């Protein structure tokens, strides 16, 4: 399968990339690792007139510790995140989610910024990003702005990014000590995408949940935080019984996706099962 | 529009002008004539087209040739040195790691990536690392055995895997 013809630009800086986006207009698309975009172009589901390849901008590929924040450049690959000592030690939830994406070859090329901007409803990062309460930094002609993860995902393949903006960085607050987290998913047996994925993050204080964060991917048309489950845990000791009963509240009041592989009802059921498993794993790590 | 690229493949530098939509796998097969890299599913699932790009195993059906501009590529043709099979190739031979052979070039490059990152993998680690490569013949067990053979062989000889950095 061959993509439709397009023009190719490889800017060396973010400023050049933004300038190109302005000049080329909405018919141009940004290319990072290409592992979401190129398959769509090969199927001619996407036929951009031009590609702006940001994969050659060295300033966008980094993992930095800035005090209690981890700053990750947009074109940092899943493999870099999965294998980074800093990420594994400071934000193991993100390394765990990165390691569950696709396969080795996909993780070698795919990027965190590309995955987030693409906003596939079954992508792995969004659940982790929401549970971690990360911020997404976008740069455009009006300068930089920071978008909280909870406001970033707008719908199916839709985000809060403007067409002339570039996602440049993901900023993750490092969870405090006494936190435990886990990302678990039920992968589609053929594609590996999350039929349902759940990220859970628990922060304990005197054996009780001072904070609980639970987010899902795959369940509905966009990743979301499940406040009902979170509220049912806050202030309580995360024992098996409490977690089991809180998990029963998962994915209530949402409209799950339904397809040939998993009905809406089945997805809802999986959400409860994976909430329980992810929370149990998070609780066992929170010491 | 044609874009000039320069790519080092198995140690040889090539210069060409290519259409931006040309995929790396077609560049390797049809422009350079290196047909050892196979096209399987053409949807980045099966891994038959796996090559090394700057030391990273990638599915060349999902990489543009222009993205490989300036890169070092290693294909299955670059594994053997001076007529000597690479330990991974030897492992596939000795352990019957192939039947029809269609997936083998990609499988071997993925195995190379694994052994660069983890020279002594367990069976579970081998299976996990080869998740992106599908085989319809072997049932995978002989492929796992082949990779274990290669790991042993490389450990004994102290040989470094080629092509990585």
Coordinates of C-alpha atoms in Angstrom, one line a residue:
Chain A
X1 CA 0.0 0.0 0.0
X2 CA 1.4 3.4 -1.0
X3 CA 0.3 6.7 0.5
X4 CA -1.0 9.4 -1.8
X5 CA 1.7 11.9 -2.9
X6 CA 2.7 14.7 -0.5
X7 CA 5.4 17.3 0.0
X8 CA 8.0 16.7 2.7
X9 CA 9.6 19.2 5.0
X10 CA 12.1 18.5 7.7
X11 CA 12.5 21.6 9.9
X12 CA 15.5 21.8 12.3
X13 CA 13.7 23.8 15.0
X14 CA 10.3 24.2 16.6
X15 CA 10.1 27.7 15.3
X16 CA 10.7 26.5 11.7
X17 CA 8.1 23.8 12.2
X18 CA 5.5 26.3 13.4
X19 CA 6.3 28.6 10.5
X20 CA 5.8 25.8 8.1
X21 CA 2.5 24.9 9.7
X22 CA 1.3 28.5 9.3
X23 CA 2.4 28.6 5.7
X24 CA 1.1 25.2 4.6
X25 CA -2.2 25.5 6.5
X26 CA -4.6 22.8 7.6
X27 CA -3.7 20.5 4.6
X28 CA -0.3 19.8 6.3
X29 CA 0.2 17.2 9.0
X30 CA 3.0 16.8 11.5
X31 CA 5.0 13.6 11.3
X32 CA 6.8 12.3 14.4
X33 CA 7.4 8.6 14.6
X34 CA 4.7 8.0 12.0
X35 CA 3.3 4.9 13.6
X36 CA -0.2 6.2 13.7
X37 CA -0.1 8.6 10.7
X38 CA 1.6 6.4 8.1
X39 CA -0.7 3.4 8.5
X40 CA -3.7 5.8 8.0
X41 CA -2.0 7.4 4.9
X42 CA -1.3 3.9 3.4
X43 CA -5.0 3.1 3.7
X44 CA -5.7 6.6 2.2
X45 CA -7.8 7.4 5.3
X46 CA -5.6 10.4 5.5
X47 CA -4.2 12.2 2.5
X48 CA -2.3 15.3 3.7
X49 CA -0.8 17.6 1.0
X50 CA 2.4 18.0 3.1
X51 CA 4.2 16.4 6.0
X52 CA 6.3 18.4 8.4
X53 CA 8.7 15.9 9.9
X54 CA 9.5 17.0 13.5
X55 CA 11.4 13.8 14.1
X56 CA 14.6 15.7 13.1
X57 CA 14.3 18.4 15.8
X58 CA 16.9 17.4 18.4
X59 CA 15.4 19.8 21.0
X60 CA 12.2 17.8 21.2
X61 CA 13.7 14.5 22.3
X62 CA 14.6 14.5 26.1
X63 CA 13.7 13.3 29.5
X64 CA 14.5 15.8 32.2
X65 CA 14.0 15.9 36.0
X66 CA 13.0 19.5 36.9
X67 CA 12.6 19.4 40.7
X68 CA 9.4 17.4 41.3
X69 CA 8.4 17.4 37.7
X70 CA 9.5 15.1 34.9
X71 CA 9.6 16.9 31.6
X72 CA 9.5 14.7 28.5
X73 CA 10.0 16.1 25.0
X74 CA 7.3 15.4 22.4
X75 CA 9.4 13.1 20.2
X76 CA 10.7 10.9 23.0
X77 CA 10.0 7.3 21.9
X78 CA 8.1 4.8 23.9
X79 CA 11.3 2.7 24.1
X80 CA 13.2 5.7 25.6
X81 CA 10.5 6.1 28.3
X82 CA 10.1 2.4 28.9
X83 CA 13.9 1.9 29.4
X84 CA 14.7 5.2 31.2
X85 CA 16.1 4.8 34.7
X86 CA 14.7 8.2 35.7
X87 CA 11.2 7.3 34.5
X88 CA 11.3 3.9 36.0
X89 CA 12.4 5.2 39.4
X90 CA 10.4 8.4 39.5
X91 CA 7.2 7.7 37.5
X92 CA 7.1 3.9 37.1
X93 CA 3.4 4.1 36.0
X94 CA 4.5 5.9 32.8
X95 CA 7.3 3.4 32.1
X96 CA 4.8 0.5 32.6
X97 CA 2.3 2.0 30.2
X98 CA 5.0 2.7 27.6
X99 CA 6.2 -0.9 27.8
X100 CA 2.7 -2.2 27.0
X101 CA 2.4 -0.3 23.7
X102 CA 2.4 -2.3 20.5
X103 CA 5.6 -4.3 20.1
X104 CA 9.4 -3.6 20.2
X105 CA 9.6 -2.2 16.7
X106 CA 6.6 0.1 17.3
X107 CA 8.0 1.3 20.6
X108 CA 11.4 2.1 18.9
X109 CA 9.7 4.6 16.5
X110 CA 6.4 5.7 18.2
X111 CA 6.6 8.9 20.3
X112 CA 4.7 10.1 23.4
X113 CA 3.7 13.4 21.7
X114 CA 2.5 11.7 18.6
X115 CA 0.5 9.2 20.5
X116 CA -1.2 11.9 22.7
X117 CA -1.9 14.2 19.8
X118 CA -3.4 11.4 17.7
X119 CA -5.7 10.6 20.7
X120 CA -6.6 7.1 19.6
X121 CA -9.4 6.0 22.0
X122 CA -7.5 2.7 22.6
X123 CA -4.0 4.1 23.1
X124 CA -2.2 3.3 26.4
X125 CA -0.7 6.6 27.5
X126 CA -3.9 8.6 28.0
X127 CA -5.0 6.6 31.0
X128 CA -1.5 7.0 32.6
X129 CA -1.3 10.7 31.7
X130 CA -4.8 11.3 33.3
X131 CA -4.0 9.3 36.5
X132 CA -0.7 11.2 36.9
X133 CA -2.4 14.6 36.4
X134 CA 0.2 15.5 33.8
X135 CA 0.2 18.8 31.8
X136 CA 0.6 18.9 28.1
X137 CA 2.6 21.9 26.7
X138 CA 1.6 23.2 23.3
X139 CA 3.5 25.9 21.4
X140 CA 1.9 28.0 18.7
X141 CA 2.1 31.5 17.1
X142 CA 0.7 32.9 20.4
X143 CA 3.4 31.3 22.4
X144 CA 3.3 28.4 24.8
X145 CA 0.4 27.1 26.9
X146 CA -0.1 24.3 29.3
X147 CA -3.1 22.1 29.1
X148 CA -4.1 19.8 32.0
X149 CA -4.5 16.2 30.9
X150 CA -8.1 16.3 32.1
X151 CA -8.9 19.0 29.5
X152 CA -6.8 17.6 26.7
X153 CA -8.8 14.7 25.3
X154 CA -11.9 16.0 23.7
X155 CA -13.3 13.0 21.8
X156 CA -12.5 10.4 19.1
X157 CA -9.0 11.4 17.7
X158 CA -9.7 14.9 19.0
X159 CA -7.7 17.0 21.4
X160 CA -7.5 20.5 22.8
X161 CA -4.6 21.3 20.4
X162 CA -5.3 24.1 17.8
X163 CA -4.3 23.4 14.2
X164 CA -1.4 25.8 14.3
X165 CA -0.1 24.4 17.6
X166 CA 2.6 21.8 18.2
X167 CA 2.7 19.6 21.2
X168 CA 6.2 20.1 22.6
X169 CA 6.4 18.6 26.0
X170 CA 4.6 16.5 28.6
X171 CA 5.1 17.5 32.2
X172 CA 4.5 14.9 34.9
X173 CA 4.4 15.7 38.6
X174 CA 6.5 13.0 40.3
X175 CA 4.2 11.1 42.7
X176 CA 5.1 11.5 46.4
X177 CA 6.5 8.6 48.4
X178 CA 4.0 6.2 49.8
X179 CA 2.4 6.2 46.3
X180 CA 1.8 3.0 44.3
X181 CA 0.5 2.8 40.8
X182 CA -0.2 0.3 38.0
X183 CA -1.4 0.2 34.4
X184 CA -3.1 -3.0 33.3
X185 CA -4.9 -3.7 30.1
X186 CA -6.9 -6.3 28.2
X187 CA -5.1 -6.1 24.9
X188 CA -6.9 -6.9 21.7
X189 CA -5.4 -10.3 20.7
X190 CA -4.6 -9.2 17.1
X191 CA -3.7 -5.5 17.4
X192 CA -2.5 -5.2 21.0
X193 CA -4.5 -2.0 21.5
X194 CA -6.3 -1.7 24.8
X195 CA -9.8 -3.1 24.6
X196 CA -9.9 -1.7 28.2
X197 CA -6.9 -0.2 30.0
X198 CA -6.9 1.1 33.5
X199 CA -4.3 3.2 35.3
X200 CA -4.5 3.5 39.0
X201 CA -2.5 5.7 41.4
X202 CA -2.9 5.5 45.2
X203 CA -1.2 7.8 47.7
X204 CA -1.4 6.6 51.2
X205 CA -1.4 8.5 54.5
X206 CA -1.4 6.4 57.7
X207 CA -2.6 3.4 55.7
X208 CA -5.5 5.2 54.1
X209 CA -5.9 6.6 50.6
X210 CA -5.1 10.2 50.9
X211 CA -5.6 10.4 47.1
X212 CA -6.9 7.9 44.5
X213 CA -6.7 8.4 40.8
X214 CA -8.3 6.0 38.4
X215 CA -8.4 6.5 34.6
X216 CA -9.5 4.4 31.7
X217 CA -8.6 4.1 28.1
X218 CA -10.4 2.0 25.5
X219 CA -13.8 2.1 27.2
X220 CA -15.3 5.2 25.6
X221 CA -14.4 7.4 22.7
X222 CA -11.9 9.2 24.9
X223 CA -9.8 8.4 27.9
X224 CA -11.4 9.6 31.2
X225 CA -10.9 9.8 34.9
X226 CA -13.4 7.8 36.9
X227 CA -14.3 10.1 39.9
X228 CA -16.9 7.7 41.3
X229 CA -14.2 5.0 41.8
X230 CA -11.8 7.6 43.2
X231 CA -14.3 9.0 45.6
X232 CA -15.2 5.5 46.9
X233 CA -11.6 5.0 47.9
X234 CA -10.5 8.4 49.2
X235 CA -10.0 8.3 53.0
X236 CA -10.3 4.5 53.2
X237 CA -7.7 1.7 53.6
X238 CA -7.2 0.1 50.2
X239 CA -8.0 -3.5 51.3
X240 CA -9.4 -6.1 49.0
X241 CA -13.0 -5.5 50.1
X242 CA -12.9 -1.7 49.7
X243 CA -11.2 -2.0 46.3
X244 CA -13.7 -4.6 45.1
X245 CA -16.7 -2.5 46.0
X246 CA -15.1 0.7 44.6
X247 CA -14.4 -1.1 41.4
X248 CA -18.0 -1.9 40.9
X249 CA -18.7 1.8 40.4
X250 CA -16.3 1.9 37.3
X251 CA -17.6 3.1 34.0
X252 CA -21.1 3.9 35.3
X253 CA -22.9 6.6 33.5
X254 CA -20.6 6.5 30.4
X255 CA -21.4 5.3 26.9
X256 CA -18.9 2.6 26.1
X257 CA -17.7 1.8 22.6
X258 CA -19.0 -1.3 20.9
X259 CA -17.4 -3.2 18.1
X260 CA -17.2 -6.7 16.7
X261 CA -14.7 -7.7 19.3
X262 CA -16.2 -6.2 22.5
X263 CA -19.8 -5.1 23.1
X264 CA -20.5 -2.0 25.3
X265 CA -21.7 -4.3 28.0
X266 CA -18.5 -6.4 27.9
X267 CA -16.3 -3.3 28.0
X268 CA -18.1 -2.0 31.0
X269 CA -17.6 -5.4 32.7
X270 CA -13.9 -5.4 31.8
X271 CA -13.6 -1.8 33.2
X272 CA -14.7 -3.1 36.6
X273 CA -12.4 -6.1 36.5
X274 CA -9.4 -4.1 35.4
X275 CA -10.1 -1.3 37.9
X276 CA -10.0 -3.9 40.7
X277 CA -6.8 -5.6 39.4
X278 CA -5.0 -2.2 38.8
X279 CA -6.0 -0.9 42.2
X280 CA -4.9 -4.1 43.9
X281 CA -1.6 -3.9 42.2
X282 CA -1.2 -0.2 43.0
X283 CA -2.1 -0.8 46.7
X284 CA 0.5 -3.6 46.9
X285 CA 3.1 -1.2 45.6
X286 CA 2.2 1.7 47.8
X287 CA 4.6 1.2 50.7
Chain B
X1 CA 8.6 16.6 -5.5
X2 CA 11.8 14.5 -5.1
X3 CA 14.0 14.6 -2.1
X4 CA 17.7 13.8 -2.0
X5 CA 18.6 11.2 0.6
X6 CA 21.8 9.5 1.6
X7 CA 21.5 6.2 3.4
X8 CA 24.2 3.7 4.6
X9 CA 22.9 0.2 4.1
X10 CA 25.0 -2.7 5.4
X11 CA 28.1 -0.4 5.3
X12 CA 27.6 1.0 1.8
X13 CA 26.6 4.6 1.3
X14 CA 23.8 5.2 -1.3
X15 CA 22.6 8.6 -2.7
X16 CA 19.2 8.8 -4.4
X17 CA 16.5 11.2 -5.1
X18 CA 13.2 9.7 -3.9
X19 CA 9.5 10.6 -3.8
X20 CA 8.6 11.4 -0.2
X21 CA 5.9 8.8 -0.2
X22 CA 8.4 6.0 -1.0
X23 CA 8.5 3.5 1.9
X24 CA 11.8 2.3 3.3
X25 CA 11.0 -1.3 2.4
X26 CA 10.4 -0.4 -1.2
X27 CA 13.6 1.6 -1.3
X28 CA 15.6 -1.4 0.0
X29 CA 13.9 -3.9 -2.3
X30 CA 13.2 -2.0 -5.5
X31 CA 15.8 0.8 -5.6
X32 CA 18.7 -1.1 -4.0
X33 CA 17.6 -4.6 -5.0
X34 CA 18.0 -5.9 -1.5
X35 CA 15.1 -8.4 -1.5
X36 CA 16.1 -10.2 1.7
X37 CA 13.7 -7.8 3.6
X38 CA 10.2 -9.1 3.0
X39 CA 6.8 -7.4 2.8
X40 CA 4.3 -9.4 4.7
X41 CA 1.1 -7.7 6.0
X42 CA 2.2 -4.1 4.9
X43 CA 0.3 -2.8 8.0
X44 CA 3.1 -2.9 10.7
X45 CA 1.7 -6.0 12.3
X46 CA 3.7 -9.0 11.1
X47 CA 7.3 -7.8 11.3
X48 CA 8.6 -9.5 8.1
X49 CA 10.0 -6.1 7.0
X50 CA 12.0 -5.5 10.2
X51 CA 15.4 -3.9 9.6
X52 CA 17.8 -2.0 11.9
X53 CA 17.8 1.8 11.6
X54 CA 20.5 3.5 13.7
X55 CA 20.6 0.4 16.0
X56 CA 16.8 0.2 16.4
X57 CA 14.6 -2.5 15.0
X58 CA 11.9 -0.9 12.9
X59 CA 9.2 -2.1 10.6
X60 CA 10.3 -0.7 7.2
X61 CA 6.8 -0.8 5.8
X62 CA 5.9 2.0 8.2
X63 CA 9.0 4.2 7.7
X64 CA 9.4 6.6 4.9
X65 CA 12.7 6.4 3.0
X66 CA 13.1 10.2 3.7
X67 CA 12.9 9.4 7.4
X68 CA 16.0 7.2 6.9
X69 CA 18.0 10.0 5.3
X70 CA 21.4 10.0 7.1
X71 CA 20.7 6.8 8.9
X72 CA 22.6 3.5 9.1
X73 CA 20.5 0.6 8.0
X74 CA 21.2 -3.1 8.6
X75 CA 19.3 -5.7 6.7
X76 CA 19.5 -9.5 6.8
X77 CA 22.0 -9.3 4.0
X78 CA 24.4 -7.5 6.3
X79 CA 24.3 -10.1 9.1
X80 CA 26.9 -12.6 7.8
X81 CA 30.6 -11.4 7.8
X82 CA 33.2 -12.7 5.5
X83 CA 31.2 -15.7 4.5
X84 CA 30.6 -16.6 8.2
X85 CA 27.0 -16.8 9.3
X86 CA 26.1 -14.6 12.2
X87 CA 25.4 -16.7 15.4
X88 CA 21.7 -15.8 15.0
X89 CA 21.6 -17.2 11.4
X90 CA 23.5 -20.2 12.6
X91 CA 20.9 -20.7 15.4
X92 CA 18.0 -20.6 13.0
X93 CA 19.9 -23.2 10.9
X94 CA 20.8 -25.5 13.7
X95 CA 17.5 -25.3 15.6
X96 CA 15.2 -25.4 12.6
X97 CA 14.0 -21.9 13.4
X98 CA 12.2 -21.7 10.0
X99 CA 10.1 -23.6 7.6
X100 CA 8.9 -21.5 4.7
X101 CA 11.4 -18.7 5.7
X102 CA 9.2 -15.8 4.9
X103 CA 9.3 -14.3 8.4
X104 CA 12.9 -15.2 9.0
X105 CA 14.8 -12.1 8.0
X106 CA 12.6 -9.9 10.2
X107 CA 12.7 -12.5 13.0
X108 CA 16.5 -12.5 13.0
X109 CA 16.7 -8.7 13.1
X110 CA 14.3 -8.6 16.0
X111 CA 16.3 -11.3 17.7
X112 CA 19.4 -9.2 17.1
X113 CA 17.8 -6.2 18.9
X114 CA 16.9 -8.4 21.8
X115 CA 20.4 -9.8 22.2
X116 CA 21.9 -6.4 22.0
X117 CA 19.7 -5.2 24.9
X118 CA 19.6 -8.5 26.8
X119 CA 22.4 -10.9 26.0
X120 CA 21.0 -13.7 28.2
X121 CA 17.2 -13.7 27.8
X122 CA 14.8 -16.1 29.4
X123 CA 12.3 -18.0 27.2
X124 CA 9.6 -15.5 28.3
X125 CA 11.8 -12.6 27.5
X126 CA 12.5 -14.0 24.0
X127 CA 8.8 -14.5 23.3
X128 CA 8.0 -11.0 24.6
X129 CA 10.7 -9.4 22.4
X130 CA 9.5 -11.2 19.3
X131 CA 5.8 -10.2 19.8
X132 CA 6.0 -8.0 16.8
X133 CA 7.0 -10.8 14.4
X134 CA 4.5 -13.3 13.2
X135 CA 5.3 -16.9 12.0
X136 CA 2.7 -19.2 10.5
X137 CA 4.9 -22.3 10.3
X138 CA 7.0 -23.0 13.4
X139 CA 4.7 -22.5 16.3
X140 CA 7.6 -20.3 17.6
X141 CA 9.2 -23.0 19.7
X142 CA 12.1 -23.6 17.3
X143 CA 12.5 -19.8 16.9
X144 CA 12.9 -19.5 20.7
X145 CA 15.4 -22.3 20.6
X146 CA 17.3 -20.6 17.8
X147 CA 17.6 -17.4 19.8
X148 CA 18.7 -19.3 22.8
X149 CA 21.3 -21.0 20.7
X150 CA 22.5 -17.7 19.4
X151 CA 22.7 -16.2 22.9
X152 CA 24.8 -19.2 24.1
X153 CA 27.0 -19.0 21.1
X154 CA 27.6 -15.3 21.4
X155 CA 28.4 -15.6 25.1
X156 CA 30.9 -18.4 24.5
X157 CA 32.7 -16.6 21.7
X158 CA 32.5 -13.2 23.3
X159 CA 31.3 -11.9 20.0
X160 CA 29.5 -8.6 19.9
X161 CA 26.2 -8.4 18.0
X162 CA 26.8 -6.5 14.8
X163 CA 24.9 -3.5 13.6
X164 CA 24.0 -2.0 16.9
X165 CA 25.1 1.0 18.8

